[in-house]
Amino acid sequence: MTPAARYAAAIEVLDGFLTGEPAEKLLSNWARRNRYAGSKDRAAVRDIVFDSLRNLNSFAILSGVGQGRGIALGHCIAAGIAPDEIFNGAGYGPAPLDESERNAIAGAEKAQSEEFDLPEWLVEVFKSDLGEEAQASAAALRERAPVDLRVNIAKTTPEAAARALAAESILTEPVTGVPTALRVIENARRVAGSKPYLSGLVELQDAASQALVQMLELRGGQRVLDYCAGGGGKTLAMAAQEPRTRLCAWDISQARLAPLAERAKRAGAKVKLLAAKPVKAEFDLVLVDAPCSGSGAWRRNPEGKWRLQPEGLASLQKTQAQVLSEASALVVPGGTLIYATCSLLKRENIEVVNGFLSSHSEYSLQNSRSFLLDRPGDGFFCAILQKQL
């Protein structure tokens, strides 16, 4: 595919997104209909679409033209590509610019660095919850997220893992403050097919997610439950950090949990997957990675910031309070309850914890930390609560 044809495909996907269709579904459908497109073409179209979703408002401002065509045009301008190189009708590319579009580009406002690229109501939420960090956090969400790997220290060392990756031309660098993390700086798309990944030496996991797990004081013999385990990234990180724990994982979606069995086998980790929802107070440590807005990971899933609605955010806060309360009943006296989200917002984080503590006097807050974007990775929150004996 020519660069112009890739933009034409991205415009098709963006138009579908603007009508309410999920971006991932649109990209998958496009790929099925256009089997001639190679892996590089599919990756390039995906990059244009996701870069555009991260910068939806500012790209529209740059072009002054509406719909997916205008957003893609803004992408060109931001990338320093002359619009006529892409919008010329050649090689299955977008139709040439008409006079009205040229006038719109000429009169368009330049996207300012302070542009939040958020729905208006979320701008106010960011300002309220993040204060002085609101603008910087919103700006960071406009950029691509780094690709981080967690070294499986139960099998190898970071240094050895880096050498093994380099042997396959995958170059990495350490992440300051997170000893298990390697950040990929070259050939990230080769990771999933590499020997270090397939043999369980490394896993894809954001550096902040790893740092969160390293806050936990895991000990051999502990009964540990990953509640809301999802695909099990934190489960496997805990297993590597302390292989002698008796580790269980549960998620309300068994389909989401199912791949953990194969991942654990690859990593050499012992994890018991629970089919039934746990109900007994039999765990020394329970990790609750609660459902949330995902605002700390919107660089990876930029669609989330455009789909979230005020009522959806309020509903999530109720769910978080309920899930935390349910999980608290599974902790033995003297045990530890961990509340975590991949959200930047106080109302999903410390405010949920404070609400929980006001109605659960048997718990006390021992420690909490908010991980802002790029410090060291995605946005995360972690609170460590102790249950009295």
CSV table of C-alpha atoms in Angstrom, one decimal:
chain,number,residue,atom,x,y,z
A,1,MET,CA,0.0,0.0,0.0
A,2,THR,CA,1.1,3.5,-0.7
A,3,PRO,CA,1.2,6.1,2.2
A,4,ALA,CA,-1.9,7.7,0.6
A,5,ALA,CA,-3.8,4.4,0.6
A,6,ARG,CA,-2.9,3.9,4.2
A,7,TYR,CA,-4.4,7.3,5.0
A,8,ALA,CA,-7.5,6.4,3.0
A,9,ALA,CA,-8.0,3.3,5.1
A,10,ALA,CA,-7.5,5.3,8.3
A,11,ILE,CA,-10.2,7.7,7.2
A,12,GLU,CA,-12.6,4.9,6.7
A,13,VAL,CA,-11.9,3.6,10.3
A,14,LEU,CA,-12.1,7.1,11.8
A,15,ASP,CA,-15.4,7.8,10.1
A,16,GLY,CA,-16.8,4.6,11.6
A,17,PHE,CA,-15.4,5.6,15.0
A,18,LEU,CA,-17.2,9.0,14.9
A,19,THR,CA,-20.5,7.1,14.4
A,20,GLY,CA,-19.9,5.1,17.6
A,21,GLU,CA,-18.3,1.9,16.3
A,22,PRO,CA,-15.4,0.5,18.3
A,23,ALA,CA,-12.0,1.3,16.8
A,24,GLU,CA,-10.6,-2.2,17.3
A,25,LYS,CA,-13.6,-3.8,15.6
A,26,LEU,CA,-13.3,-1.4,12.7
A,27,LEU,CA,-9.6,-2.1,12.2
A,28,SER,CA,-10.3,-5.9,12.3
A,29,ASN,CA,-13.1,-5.7,9.8
A,30,TRP,CA,-10.9,-3.5,7.5
A,31,ALA,CA,-8.1,-6.0,7.7
A,32,ARG,CA,-10.5,-8.9,6.8
A,33,ARG,CA,-11.9,-7.1,3.8
A,34,ASN,CA,-8.4,-6.1,2.6
A,35,ARG,CA,-6.3,-9.3,2.9
A,36,TYR,CA,-3.8,-7.9,0.4
A,37,ALA,CA,-2.6,-5.5,3.1
A,38,GLY,CA,0.6,-6.8,4.7
A,39,SER,CA,1.5,-6.7,8.4
A,40,LYS,CA,3.4,-3.4,7.9
A,41,ASP,CA,0.4,-1.8,6.2
A,42,ARG,CA,-1.9,-3.0,9.0
A,43,ALA,CA,0.5,-1.6,11.6
A,44,ALA,CA,0.8,1.7,9.7
A,45,VAL,CA,-3.0,2.1,9.5
A,46,ARG,CA,-3.4,1.3,13.1
A,47,ASP,CA,-0.7,3.8,14.1
A,48,ILE,CA,-2.5,6.6,12.1
A,49,VAL,CA,-5.8,5.7,13.7
A,50,PHE,CA,-4.6,5.6,17.3
A,51,ASP,CA,-2.4,8.7,16.9
A,52,SER,CA,-5.5,10.4,15.7
A,53,LEU,CA,-7.6,9.2,18.6
A,54,ARG,CA,-5.0,10.4,21.1
A,55,ASN,CA,-5.1,13.9,19.4
A,56,LEU,CA,-8.7,14.0,18.1
A,57,ASN,CA,-9.4,17.6,19.1
A,58,SER,CA,-6.1,19.1,18.1
A,59,PHE,CA,-5.9,17.3,14.7
A,60,ALA,CA,-9.4,18.7,13.9
A,61,ILE,CA,-8.2,22.2,14.9
A,62,LEU,CA,-5.1,21.8,12.7
A,63,SER,CA,-7.1,21.1,9.6
A,64,GLY,CA,-10.3,22.9,10.2
A,65,VAL,CA,-12.0,20.2,8.2
A,66,GLY,CA,-14.6,17.8,9.7
A,67,GLN,CA,-15.1,14.1,9.9
A,68,GLY,CA,-12.4,11.4,9.6
A,69,ARG,CA,-10.9,13.1,6.5
A,70,GLY,CA,-10.3,16.2,8.5
A,71,ILE,CA,-8.7,14.4,11.4
A,72,ALA,CA,-6.4,12.4,9.1
A,73,LEU,CA,-5.6,15.7,7.4
A,74,GLY,CA,-4.6,17.1,10.8
A,75,HIS,CA,-2.5,14.0,11.3
A,76,CYS,CA,-0.6,14.8,8.1
A,77,ILE,CA,-0.1,18.4,9.1
A,78,ALA,CA,1.2,17.4,12.6
A,79,ALA,CA,3.6,14.9,11.0
A,80,GLY,CA,5.0,17.6,8.7
A,81,ILE,CA,3.6,15.9,5.6
A,82,ALA,CA,2.5,18.2,2.8
A,83,PRO,CA,-1.3,17.5,2.4
A,84,ASP,CA,-1.1,17.3,-1.4
A,85,GLU,CA,1.3,14.4,-1.0
A,86,ILE,CA,-1.5,12.3,0.5
A,87,PHE,CA,-4.7,14.0,-0.6
A,88,ASN,CA,-4.3,13.7,-4.3
A,89,GLY,CA,-6.5,10.8,-5.4
A,90,ALA,CA,-3.5,8.7,-6.6
A,91,GLY,CA,-2.9,5.1,-5.7
A,92,TYR,CA,-6.2,4.5,-3.9
A,93,GLY,CA,-5.5,7.6,-1.8
A,94,PRO,CA,-7.9,10.2,-0.5
A,95,ALA,CA,-9.5,12.5,-3.0
A,96,PRO,CA,-7.7,15.8,-3.8
A,97,LEU,CA,-8.3,18.8,-1.6
A,98,ASP,CA,-11.0,21.1,-2.8
A,99,GLU,CA,-11.0,24.9,-2.5
A,100,SER,CA,-13.1,25.0,0.7
A,101,GLU,CA,-10.7,22.5,2.4
A,102,ARG,CA,-7.7,24.6,1.3
A,103,ASN,CA,-9.3,27.7,2.7
A,104,ALA,CA,-10.1,25.8,6.0
A,105,ILE,CA,-6.5,24.7,6.4
A,106,ALA,CA,-5.3,28.2,5.7
A,107,GLY,CA,-7.6,29.7,8.3
A,108,ALA,CA,-7.4,26.9,10.9
A,109,GLU,CA,-6.2,27.7,14.4
A,110,LYS,CA,-2.9,26.1,15.3
A,111,ALA,CA,-3.3,23.4,18.0
A,112,GLN,CA,-1.9,24.8,21.2
A,113,SER,CA,0.3,22.8,23.5
A,114,GLU,CA,-2.2,23.3,26.3
A,115,GLU,CA,-5.0,21.6,24.3
A,116,PHE,CA,-6.3,18.8,26.5
A,117,ASP,CA,-7.6,16.5,23.8
A,118,LEU,CA,-10.4,15.5,26.2
A,119,PRO,CA,-14.2,15.9,26.1
A,120,GLU,CA,-15.0,19.2,27.9
A,121,TRP,CA,-16.6,17.6,30.9
A,122,LEU,CA,-13.4,15.5,31.4
A,123,VAL,CA,-11.2,18.6,31.3
A,124,GLU,CA,-13.0,19.8,34.4
A,125,VAL,CA,-12.6,16.4,36.1
A,126,PHE,CA,-8.9,16.5,35.3
A,127,LYS,CA,-8.5,20.0,36.7
A,128,SER,CA,-10.5,19.1,39.8
A,129,ASP,CA,-8.7,15.8,40.5
A,130,LEU,CA,-5.2,16.4,39.3
A,131,GLY,CA,-4.7,20.1,40.0
A,132,GLU,CA,-1.4,21.4,38.8
A,133,GLU,CA,-0.7,18.0,37.1
A,134,ALA,CA,-3.9,18.2,35.0
A,135,GLN,CA,-2.4,19.9,31.9
A,136,ALA,CA,0.8,17.8,31.9
A,137,SER,CA,-1.2,14.6,32.3
A,138,ALA,CA,-3.5,15.4,29.5
A,139,ALA,CA,-0.6,16.3,27.3
A,140,ALA,CA,1.2,13.0,28.1
A,141,LEU,CA,-1.9,11.1,27.0
A,142,ARG,CA,-1.5,12.6,23.5
A,143,GLU,CA,1.8,10.6,23.0
A,144,ARG,CA,2.3,6.9,22.4
A,145,ALA,CA,3.0,4.8,25.4
A,146,PRO,CA,6.4,3.1,25.7
A,147,VAL,CA,6.6,-0.7,25.3
A,148,ASP,CA,7.8,-2.2,28.6
A,149,LEU,CA,8.8,-5.7,29.5
A,150,ARG,CA,8.9,-7.4,32.9
A,151,VAL,CA,11.8,-9.7,33.3
A,152,ASN,CA,10.8,-13.0,34.9
A,153,ILE,CA,13.3,-13.0,37.7
A,154,ALA,CA,12.3,-16.5,38.7
A,155,LYS,CA,14.0,-17.6,35.4
A,156,THR,CA,16.6,-15.0,34.5
A,157,THR,CA,18.2,-11.7,35.3
A,158,PRO,CA,17.5,-8.3,33.6
A,159,GLU,CA,21.0,-8.3,32.1
A,160,ALA,CA,20.6,-11.8,30.7
A,161,ALA,CA,17.2,-11.0,29.3
A,162,ALA,CA,18.4,-7.8,27.7
A,163,ARG,CA,21.2,-9.8,26.0
A,164,ALA,CA,18.8,-12.4,24.8
A,165,LEU,CA,16.5,-9.8,23.3
A,166,ALA,CA,19.4,-8.0,21.7
A,167,ALA,CA,20.4,-11.2,20.0
A,168,GLU,CA,17.1,-10.9,18.1
A,169,SER,CA,17.7,-7.2,17.4
A,170,ILE,CA,15.3,-6.1,20.1
A,171,LEU,CA,17.1,-3.3,21.9
A,172,THR,CA,16.1,-2.3,25.4
A,173,GLU,CA,17.1,-0.1,28.3
A,174,PRO,CA,16.5,-0.3,32.0
A,175,VAL,CA,13.7,1.7,33.6
A,176,THR,CA,15.0,3.8,36.6
A,177,GLY,CA,13.5,2.7,39.9
A,178,VAL,CA,12.0,-0.5,38.5
A,179,PRO,CA,14.6,-3.3,38.6
A,180,THR,CA,12.5,-5.8,36.7
A,181,ALA,CA,11.6,-3.5,33.8
A,182,LEU,CA,13.1,-3.2,30.4
A,183,ARG,CA,11.9,-0.5,28.0
A,184,VAL,CA,12.0,-1.5,24.3
A,185,ILE,CA,13.7,1.2,22.2
A,186,GLU,CA,14.0,-0.7,18.9
A,187,ASN,CA,11.9,-3.4,17.2
A,188,ALA,CA,9.1,-3.6,19.7
A,189,ARG,CA,6.8,-5.5,17.2
A,190,ARG,CA,9.3,-8.4,17.3
A,191,VAL,CA,8.8,-9.1,21.0
A,192,ALA,CA,5.8,-11.4,20.7
A,193,GLY,CA,7.6,-13.7,18.3
A,194,SER,CA,11.0,-13.7,20.1
A,195,LYS,CA,12.5,-16.6,22.0
A,196,PRO,CA,12.8,-14.7,25.3
A,197,TYR,CA,9.1,-14.0,25.2
A,198,LEU,CA,8.0,-17.4,24.0
A,199,SER,CA,10.2,-19.1,26.7
A,200,GLY,CA,8.8,-17.0,29.5
A,201,LEU,CA,11.9,-14.9,30.2
A,202,VAL,CA,9.9,-11.7,29.7
A,203,GLU,CA,6.3,-10.6,29.7
A,204,LEU,CA,4.8,-7.4,28.3
A,205,GLN,CA,3.9,-5.3,31.3
A,206,ASP,CA,4.0,-1.5,31.9
A,207,ALA,CA,6.8,-0.3,34.3
A,208,ALA,CA,4.3,1.3,36.7
A,209,SER,CA,2.3,-1.9,37.0
A,210,GLN,CA,5.5,-3.7,37.9
A,211,ALA,CA,6.4,-1.0,40.4
A,212,LEU,CA,3.0,-1.4,42.0
A,213,VAL,CA,3.6,-5.1,42.6
A,214,GLN,CA,7.0,-4.4,44.0
A,215,MET,CA,5.3,-2.3,46.7
A,216,LEU,CA,3.7,-5.5,48.1
A,217,GLU,CA,5.4,-7.4,50.9
A,218,LEU,CA,5.0,-10.9,49.7
A,219,ARG,CA,6.3,-13.8,51.8
A,220,GLY,CA,6.7,-17.5,51.3
A,221,GLY,CA,3.7,-19.5,52.4
A,222,GLN,CA,1.3,-16.7,52.2
A,223,ARG,CA,-2.2,-17.4,50.7
A,224,VAL,CA,-2.6,-14.7,48.1
A,225,LEU,CA,-5.6,-13.9,45.9
A,226,ASP,CA,-5.6,-11.7,42.8
A,227,TYR,CA,-9.2,-10.6,42.7
A,228,CYS,CA,-10.3,-9.1,39.4
A,229,ALA,CA,-7.2,-10.7,37.9
A,230,GLY,CA,-8.1,-10.1,34.3
A,231,GLY,CA,-5.4,-11.6,32.1
A,232,GLY,CA,-3.1,-12.1,35.0
A,233,GLY,CA,-0.3,-9.7,34.5
A,234,LYS,CA,0.0,-8.8,38.2
A,235,THR,CA,-0.6,-12.4,39.1
A,236,LEU,CA,2.5,-13.5,37.2
A,237,ALA,CA,4.5,-10.6,38.6
A,238,MET,CA,3.6,-11.6,42.1
A,239,ALA,CA,4.5,-15.2,41.3
A,240,ALA,CA,8.0,-14.2,40.0
A,241,GLN,CA,8.6,-11.9,43.0
A,242,GLU,CA,7.8,-14.6,45.5
A,243,PRO,CA,7.4,-18.1,44.0
A,244,ARG,CA,6.6,-19.7,47.3
A,245,THR,CA,3.3,-17.9,47.8
A,246,ARG,CA,0.1,-20.0,47.4
A,247,LEU,CA,-1.3,-17.9,44.6
A,248,CYS,CA,-4.9,-17.9,43.4
A,249,ALA,CA,-6.6,-15.8,40.7
A,250,TRP,CA,-10.2,-15.0,40.0
A,251,ASP,CA,-12.1,-12.8,37.6
A,252,ILE,CA,-15.8,-12.3,37.0
A,253,SER,CA,-15.0,-13.0,33.3
A,254,GLN,CA,-13.7,-16.5,33.1
A,255,ALA,CA,-13.0,-15.9,29.4
A,256,ARG,CA,-10.6,-13.1,30.3
A,257,LEU,CA,-8.9,-15.2,32.9
A,258,ALA,CA,-8.6,-18.4,30.8
A,259,PRO,CA,-5.3,-17.4,29.0
A,260,LEU,CA,-3.6,-17.1,32.3
A,261,ALA,CA,-3.2,-20.9,32.5
A,262,GLU,CA,-1.0,-21.0,29.4
A,263,ARG,CA,0.9,-17.8,30.4
A,264,ALA,CA,1.6,-19.2,33.9
A,265,LYS,CA,2.9,-22.5,32.3
A,266,ARG,CA,5.2,-20.5,30.0
A,267,ALA,CA,6.5,-18.4,33.0
A,268,GLY,CA,7.0,-21.5,35.2
A,269,ALA,CA,4.5,-20.0,37.8
A,270,LYS,CA,2.2,-21.9,40.1
A,271,VAL,CA,-1.2,-20.2,40.0
A,272,LYS,CA,-4.6,-21.7,40.9
A,273,LEU,CA,-7.4,-20.4,38.7
A,274,LEU,CA,-10.7,-20.2,40.6
A,275,ALA,CA,-13.8,-21.0,38.7
A,276,ALA,CA,-16.1,-20.0,41.5
A,277,LYS,CA,-16.1,-16.6,43.2
A,278,PRO,CA,-14.3,-16.8,46.5
A,279,VAL,CA,-16.4,-16.1,49.6
A,280,LYS,CA,-14.3,-17.2,52.6
A,281,ALA,CA,-11.9,-15.1,54.7
A,282,GLU,CA,-8.9,-17.4,54.0
A,283,PHE,CA,-6.3,-15.1,52.3
A,284,ASP,CA,-3.3,-13.3,53.8
A,285,LEU,CA,-3.2,-10.8,51.0
A,286,VAL,CA,-5.9,-9.9,48.5
A,287,LEU,CA,-5.1,-7.6,45.5
A,288,VAL,CA,-8.1,-5.8,44.1
A,289,ASP,CA,-7.2,-4.4,40.6
A,290,ALA,CA,-10.6,-2.7,40.4
A,291,PRO,CA,-12.6,-1.9,37.2
A,292,CYS,CA,-11.9,1.8,36.4
A,293,SER,CA,-12.0,4.5,33.7
A,294,GLY,CA,-8.5,3.3,32.5
A,295,SER,CA,-7.5,7.0,32.3
A,296,GLY,CA,-3.9,6.1,33.2
A,297,ALA,CA,-3.7,3.9,30.2
A,298,TRP,CA,-5.5,6.1,27.6
A,299,ARG,CA,-2.3,6.3,25.7
A,300,ARG,CA,-2.8,2.6,24.9
A,301,ASN,CA,-6.6,2.8,24.6
A,302,PRO,CA,-7.3,6.4,23.5
A,303,GLU,CA,-10.9,5.4,22.5
A,304,GLY,CA,-11.7,5.2,26.3
A,305,LYS,CA,-11.4,9.0,26.9
A,306,TRP,CA,-14.0,9.7,24.1
A,307,ARG,CA,-16.4,7.0,25.1
A,308,LEU,CA,-16.5,7.6,28.8
A,309,GLN,CA,-19.6,9.5,30.0
A,310,PRO,CA,-20.2,11.3,33.4
A,311,GLU,CA,-22.8,8.7,34.4
A,312,GLY,CA,-20.4,5.9,33.4
A,313,LEU,CA,-17.7,7.4,35.7
A,314,ALA,CA,-20.2,7.7,38.6
A,315,SER,CA,-21.2,4.1,38.0
A,316,LEU,CA,-17.6,2.9,38.1
A,317,GLN,CA,-17.1,4.6,41.5
A,318,LYS,CA,-20.0,2.6,42.9
A,319,THR,CA,-18.6,-0.6,41.4
A,320,GLN,CA,-15.2,0.1,42.9
A,321,ALA,CA,-16.7,0.7,46.4
A,322,GLN,CA,-18.7,-2.6,46.1
A,323,VAL,CA,-15.8,-4.7,44.8
A,324,LEU,CA,-13.4,-3.4,47.5
A,325,SER,CA,-16.0,-4.1,50.2
A,326,GLU,CA,-16.5,-7.7,48.8
A,327,ALA,CA,-12.8,-8.4,48.7
A,328,SER,CA,-12.2,-7.1,52.2
A,329,ALA,CA,-14.3,-10.0,53.5
A,330,LEU,CA,-11.8,-12.5,52.1
A,331,VAL,CA,-8.8,-11.2,54.2
A,332,VAL,CA,-7.9,-13.0,57.4
A,333,PRO,CA,-7.4,-10.9,60.6
A,334,GLY,CA,-3.9,-9.3,60.4
A,335,GLY,CA,-3.9,-9.7,56.6
A,336,THR,CA,-3.4,-7.1,53.8
A,337,LEU,CA,-5.9,-5.7,51.3
A,338,ILE,CA,-4.5,-3.9,48.2
A,339,TYR,CA,-6.6,-1.6,46.2
A,340,ALA,CA,-5.3,-0.7,42.8
A,341,THR,CA,-6.5,1.0,39.6
A,342,CYS,CA,-5.0,2.2,36.3
A,343,SER,CA,-6.7,5.6,36.8
A,344,LEU,CA,-5.3,9.0,37.3
A,345,LEU,CA,-8.4,10.3,39.0
A,346,LYS,CA,-8.7,10.9,42.8
A,347,ARG,CA,-12.4,10.1,42.7
A,348,GLU,CA,-11.5,6.5,41.6
A,349,ASN,CA,-8.5,6.2,43.9
A,350,ILE,CA,-8.0,7.7,47.3
A,351,GLU,CA,-11.6,8.9,47.6
A,352,VAL,CA,-12.8,5.4,47.1
A,353,VAL,CA,-10.3,4.2,49.8
A,354,ASN,CA,-11.4,6.9,52.2
A,355,GLY,CA,-15.1,6.0,51.7
A,356,PHE,CA,-14.2,2.4,52.4
A,357,LEU,CA,-12.3,3.2,55.6
A,358,SER,CA,-15.2,5.2,56.9
A,359,SER,CA,-17.4,2.1,56.9
A,360,HIS,CA,-14.8,-0.5,57.6
A,361,SER,CA,-13.2,0.4,61.0
A,362,GLU,CA,-11.3,-3.0,61.1
A,363,TYR,CA,-9.0,-1.6,58.3
A,364,SER,CA,-6.3,1.1,58.4
A,365,LEU,CA,-4.4,2.7,55.6
A,366,GLN,CA,-0.7,1.7,55.7
A,367,ASN,CA,0.6,3.3,52.5
A,368,SER,CA,-0.6,4.7,49.2
A,369,ARG,CA,1.0,5.9,46.0
A,370,SER,CA,-0.2,7.6,42.8
A,371,PHE,CA,1.9,6.9,39.7
A,372,LEU,CA,1.6,9.8,37.3
A,373,LEU,CA,2.3,9.3,33.6
A,374,ASP,CA,5.9,8.5,32.7
A,375,ARG,CA,6.7,8.2,36.5
A,376,PRO,CA,7.7,5.5,35.5
A,377,GLY,CA,5.0,4.4,33.0
A,378,ASP,CA,1.2,4.5,32.8
A,379,GLY,CA,-0.9,6.1,35.4
A,380,PHE,CA,-1.7,3.9,38.4
A,381,PHE,CA,-2.8,4.0,42.0
A,382,CYS,CA,-2.1,1.6,44.9
A,383,ALA,CA,-3.3,1.7,48.5
A,384,ILE,CA,-2.2,-0.9,51.1
A,385,LEU,CA,-4.7,-1.5,53.8
A,386,GLN,CA,-4.1,-3.6,57.0
A,387,LYS,CA,-6.8,-5.6,58.7
A,388,GLN,CA,-6.6,-5.6,62.5
A,389,LEU,CA,-6.1,-8.9,64.4
